[in-house]
Coordinates of C-alpha atoms and ligand atoms in Angstrom, one line a residue:
V239 CA 74.8 140.4 124.1
S240 CA 76.3 138.4 121.3
A241 CA 80.0 138.4 121.0
T242 CA 79.8 138.3 117.2
E243 CA 78.4 141.8 117.3
T244 CA 81.5 143.8 116.5
R245 CA 79.7 146.9 117.9
R246 CA 81.7 149.2 120.1
W247 CA 80.3 148.8 123.6
T248 CA 80.4 151.8 126.0
L249 CA 79.5 152.1 129.7
N250 CA 76.2 153.9 128.6
D251 CA 75.0 150.6 127.2
F252 CA 74.7 149.2 130.7
D253 CA 72.8 149.9 133.9
I254 CA 75.2 149.1 136.7
G255 CA 73.9 147.1 139.7
K256 CA 75.3 145.7 142.9
P257 CA 79.0 144.8 143.4
L258 CA 79.6 141.1 142.9
G259 CA 83.2 140.9 144.2
R260 CA 86.6 142.4 144.1
G261 CA 89.4 140.8 142.2
K262 CA 93.1 141.6 142.2
F263 CA 92.8 143.9 139.3
G264 CA 89.4 145.5 139.8
H265 CA 85.8 145.2 140.8
V266 CA 83.0 143.2 139.3
Y267 CA 79.4 144.5 139.1
L268 CA 76.1 143.1 138.2
A269 CA 74.9 145.0 135.1
R270 CA 72.0 145.0 132.6
E271 CA 72.6 145.7 128.9
K272 CA 69.9 148.3 128.2
R273 CA 68.7 147.3 124.8
S274 CA 68.4 143.6 125.4
N275 CA 67.8 143.7 129.2
H276 CA 70.4 140.9 129.3
I277 CA 72.0 140.5 132.8
V278 CA 75.8 140.3 132.8
A279 CA 78.8 140.7 135.1
L280 CA 80.9 143.7 134.3
K281 CA 84.5 143.4 135.4
V282 CA 86.3 146.8 135.7
L283 CA 90.1 146.7 135.4
F284 CA 92.3 149.7 135.9
K285 CA 94.8 150.2 133.1
S286 CA 97.3 151.7 135.6
Q287 CA 97.3 148.5 137.6
L288 CA 97.4 146.3 134.4
Q289 CA 100.5 148.3 133.3
Q290 CA 102.1 148.1 136.7
S291 CA 101.7 144.3 136.7
Q292 CA 102.6 144.0 133.1
V293 CA 99.6 141.8 132.4
E294 CA 98.2 143.7 129.4
H295 CA 99.5 141.0 127.0
Q296 CA 98.1 138.2 129.2
L297 CA 94.7 139.9 129.2
R298 CA 94.8 140.4 125.4
R299 CA 95.7 136.7 125.0
E300 CA 93.0 135.7 127.4
V301 CA 90.4 137.7 125.6
E302 CA 91.6 136.0 122.4
I303 CA 91.3 132.5 124.0
Q304 CA 87.9 133.2 125.5
S305 CA 86.4 134.6 122.3
H306 CA 86.8 131.1 120.8
L307 CA 85.5 129.1 123.8
R308 CA 81.8 128.3 123.8
H309 CA 80.8 125.6 126.3
P310 CA 77.9 125.4 128.9
N311 CA 80.4 124.8 131.7
I312 CA 82.8 127.6 130.8
L313 CA 81.9 131.2 131.8
R314 CA 81.4 133.3 128.7
L315 CA 83.4 136.4 128.0
Y316 CA 80.9 138.3 125.7
G317 CA 83.2 141.2 124.8
Y318 CA 85.2 144.1 126.2
F319 CA 85.6 147.8 125.8
Y320 CA 87.8 150.5 127.4
D321 CA 87.9 154.2 128.2
Q322 CA 90.6 156.5 129.3
K323 CA 91.5 154.7 132.6
R324 CA 89.8 151.3 132.6
V325 CA 89.2 148.1 130.7
Y326 CA 85.7 146.6 131.0
L327 CA 85.1 142.8 130.5
I328 CA 81.5 141.8 129.7
L329 CA 81.2 138.5 131.4
E330 CA 78.4 135.9 131.8
Y331 CA 76.6 136.2 135.1
A332 CA 76.3 132.9 137.1
A333 CA 73.1 133.4 139.0
K334 CA 73.8 130.8 141.8
G335 CA 77.2 132.4 142.7
E336 CA 80.5 131.0 143.9
L337 CA 81.0 127.3 144.4
Y338 CA 83.5 127.6 147.2
K339 CA 80.8 129.4 149.3
E340 CA 78.4 126.5 148.6
L341 CA 81.2 124.0 149.6
Q342 CA 81.9 125.9 152.9
K343 CA 78.1 125.9 153.7
C344 CA 77.6 122.2 153.0
K345 CA 81.1 121.2 154.4
Y346 CA 81.2 118.5 151.6
F347 CA 79.0 117.4 148.7
S348 CA 77.0 114.2 148.2
E349 CA 78.6 111.7 145.8
R350 CA 75.9 112.4 143.2
R351 CA 76.5 116.2 143.4
A352 CA 80.3 115.7 143.3
A353 CA 80.2 113.3 140.4
T354 CA 77.9 115.6 138.4
Y355 CA 80.3 118.5 138.9
V356 CA 83.4 116.4 138.1
A357 CA 81.7 115.1 134.9
S358 CA 80.8 118.5 133.7
L359 CA 84.3 119.8 134.4
A360 CA 85.8 116.9 132.6
R361 CA 83.6 117.7 129.5
A362 CA 84.7 121.3 129.7
L363 CA 88.4 120.4 130.0
I364 CA 88.1 117.9 127.1
Y365 CA 86.6 120.8 125.1
C366 CA 89.5 123.1 126.1
H367 CA 92.2 120.6 125.4
G368 CA 90.6 120.0 122.0
K369 CA 91.3 123.7 121.4
H370 CA 94.9 123.4 122.7
V371 CA 94.0 125.3 125.9
I372 CA 95.1 124.0 129.2
H373 CA 93.5 125.7 132.2
R374 CA 95.8 124.9 135.1
D375 CA 93.8 126.6 137.7
I376 CA 90.9 124.3 138.5
K377 CA 90.0 125.1 142.1
P378 CA 86.8 126.0 144.0
E379 CA 87.6 129.7 143.9
N380 CA 87.5 129.7 140.1
L381 CA 84.2 127.9 139.8
L382 CA 80.7 129.5 139.7
I383 CA 77.2 128.0 139.6
G384 CA 74.7 128.9 136.9
A385 CA 71.0 129.4 137.2
Q386 CA 70.2 125.7 136.6
G387 CA 72.9 124.6 139.2
E388 CA 75.4 123.9 136.5
L389 CA 79.1 124.4 137.1
K390 CA 81.1 127.1 135.2
I391 CA 84.9 127.3 135.0
A392 CA 85.1 131.1 135.6
D393 CA 88.6 132.3 135.8
F394 CA 91.0 132.2 132.9
G395 CA 93.6 134.3 134.6
W396 CA 96.2 131.6 134.0
S397 CA 95.1 129.6 131.0
V398 CA 97.7 129.3 128.3
H399 CA 97.8 127.9 124.9
T400 CA 99.8 124.6 125.1
F401 CA 102.5 125.9 122.7
N402 CA 103.7 128.6 125.1
R403 CA 103.8 126.8 128.5
R404 CA 104.8 129.1 131.3
R405 CA 106.3 128.0 134.5
T406 CA 105.2 130.8 136.8
M407 CA 103.6 129.6 140.0
C408 CA 99.9 130.4 140.0
G409 CA 97.4 130.4 142.9
T410 CA 97.7 128.2 146.1
L411 CA 100.0 125.2 146.0
D412 CA 97.2 122.8 147.0
Y413 CA 96.0 122.3 143.4
L414 CA 99.4 122.1 141.7
P415 CA 100.6 118.7 140.4
P416 CA 104.2 117.5 141.1
E417 CA 105.5 118.6 137.7
M418 CA 104.4 122.2 138.4
V419 CA 105.6 122.2 142.0
E420 CA 108.9 120.9 140.8
S421 CA 108.4 123.4 137.9
V422 CA 109.3 120.9 135.1
E423 CA 107.6 120.9 131.7
H424 CA 103.9 120.2 131.9
D425 CA 100.9 119.5 129.6
A426 CA 97.1 119.1 129.6
S427 CA 97.5 116.3 132.2
V428 CA 97.9 119.0 134.8
D429 CA 94.2 119.6 134.5
I430 CA 93.5 115.9 135.3
W431 CA 95.5 116.2 138.5
S432 CA 93.7 119.4 139.6
L433 CA 90.3 117.7 138.8
G434 CA 91.4 114.8 141.1
V435 CA 92.3 117.3 143.9
L436 CA 88.9 119.0 143.3
C437 CA 87.0 115.7 143.4
Y438 CA 88.7 114.9 146.7
E439 CA 87.8 118.3 148.2
F440 CA 84.2 118.0 147.0
L441 CA 83.9 114.7 148.9
Y442 CA 85.9 115.4 152.1
G443 CA 85.7 119.2 152.3
V444 CA 89.5 119.7 152.4
P445 CA 92.1 119.3 149.6
P446 CA 94.1 116.0 149.8
F447 CA 97.6 117.4 150.5
E448 CA 96.6 120.2 152.9
A449 CA 99.2 121.0 155.5
K450 CA 100.0 123.9 157.9
E451 CA 103.2 124.8 156.2
H452 CA 103.8 125.3 152.4
S453 CA 106.8 123.1 152.7
D454 CA 104.7 120.3 154.1
T455 CA 102.1 120.7 151.3
Y456 CA 104.9 120.7 148.8
R457 CA 106.3 117.4 150.2
R458 CA 102.9 115.7 150.3
I459 CA 102.3 116.7 146.7
V460 CA 105.6 115.4 145.3
Q461 CA 105.3 112.2 147.4
V462 CA 101.6 111.9 146.4
D463 CA 100.9 111.3 150.1
L464 CA 97.2 110.5 149.4
K465 CA 95.1 109.4 152.4
F466 CA 91.4 108.9 152.7
P467 CA 90.0 109.7 156.2
P468 CA 87.4 107.3 157.7
K469 CA 84.8 110.2 157.8
P470 CA 82.8 111.2 155.8
I471 CA 82.1 107.7 154.4
V472 CA 83.0 107.7 150.7
S473 CA 82.5 104.9 148.2
S474 CA 85.4 102.7 147.0
H475 CA 84.6 103.7 143.4
A476 CA 85.1 107.4 144.3
K477 CA 88.5 106.5 146.0
D478 CA 89.5 104.4 143.0
L479 CA 88.8 107.3 140.6
I480 CA 90.8 109.8 142.7
S481 CA 93.7 107.3 143.0
Q482 CA 93.8 107.0 139.2
M483 CA 94.0 110.8 138.8
L484 CA 96.5 111.7 141.5
V485 CA 99.4 109.8 140.0
K486 CA 102.8 111.4 139.9
D487 CA 103.7 110.2 136.4
S488 CA 101.5 112.5 134.3
S489 CA 101.5 109.9 131.5
Q490 CA 99.9 107.3 133.8
R491 CA 97.0 109.6 135.0
L492 CA 93.5 108.6 133.9
Q493 CA 92.6 110.2 130.6
L494 CA 89.7 112.6 130.8
H495 CA 87.5 110.7 128.3
K496 CA 88.2 107.5 130.4
L497 CA 87.0 109.4 133.5
L498 CA 83.6 109.8 131.9
E499 CA 83.4 105.9 131.6
H500 CA 84.5 105.3 135.2
P501 CA 81.8 103.4 137.2
W502 CA 81.6 106.1 139.9
I503 CA 80.8 108.8 137.3
V504 CA 78.4 106.5 135.3
Q505 CA 76.5 105.5 138.5
N506 CA 76.4 109.0 140.2
A507 CA 76.6 111.9 137.7
E508 CA 73.3 113.4 136.5
P509 CA 73.0 113.1 132.7
S510 CA 74.1 116.4 131.2
Ligands
AK6_149 C1 85.7 134.3 131.6 O1 85.9 134.8 132.9 C2 87.0 135.7 133.0 C3 87.8 136.1 132.0 C4 88.9 137.0 132.3 C5 89.1 137.4 133.6 C6 90.2 138.3 133.9 O2 90.0 139.1 134.8 N1 91.3 138.2 133.2 C7 92.5 139.0 133.4 C8 92.5 140.2 134.1 C9 93.6 140.9 134.2 C10 94.8 140.5 133.6 C11 94.8 139.3 132.9 C12 93.6 138.5 132.8 C13 88.3 137.0 134.6 C14 87.2 136.1 134.3 N2 86.3 135.6 135.3 C15 86.1 136.2 136.5 O3 86.7 137.2 137.0 C16 85.2 135.4 137.4 C17 84.3 136.2 138.3 S1 83.6 137.7 137.7 C18 82.1 137.2 136.9 C19 81.0 136.7 137.8 C20 79.9 136.1 137.2 N3 78.9 135.6 137.9 C21 78.9 135.7 139.2 N4 78.0 135.3 140.2 C22 78.4 135.6 141.4 C23 79.6 136.3 141.3 C24 80.0 136.3 139.9 C25 81.1 136.9 139.2

């Protein structure tokens, strides 16, 4: 299923399997490309809904962004096609499923598992930033697990090229950094903040600024009200790394390449 093939895909090229999930704009199915027997995820989007939500341009831009991204920790978009009523995205299938389900099952991850995931996400984000793409939506719901247990950033519903930064609010508040919650200009350092929130949630099972009311979460984010509970026991290296990422002044946040040299990552992440 090489994306370079400029062939016109049609539905007849695929055997459709079980539903994998339901997104806002449509359903996702397991599918097998008939000639290669390659297993993929086929996302079906209804043109009517895309038009209603005026996201066709965003989808086009996203397909454009995705077609240039090739990284082991970024879910591939192999290609797309459409018919009268629907647009079909041919996506990589992540055999071990959704990360947030795994996190719910384990409550929280070991330091080795958390560090391995954080390191692979850091490498994927360094790669994206190198291509002037900031992701801005790094949260458990947007992460999948590949057949070898590797993490895949899977949803580019909100990725933008840095030159046209948008300020629309996306997803839950929990993962947004102060500059987005206060909707001021932002840059690639938003991904470092979100990675810090994710690292905290991997280790404690809950995001750091969680609160009952949106207004309380908002206040805890802008005040960077960061607290480390006594349980589960987490190493001081891990807390030090999180404290260097969840910094209000985006210019003072730990740089992603520095993260890969942090003692907690060096001592705990599996070699890639
Ligand atoms: C690169 O990825 C994507 C690229 C684009 C879009 C998208 O919909 N863009 C959009 C739509 C409308 C308007 C504007 C933009 C979505 C994804 N990614 C997913 O949807 C992830 C889960 S579907 C795949 C998949 C794989 N492997 C699995 N294993 C278990 C479940 C599962 C599920």
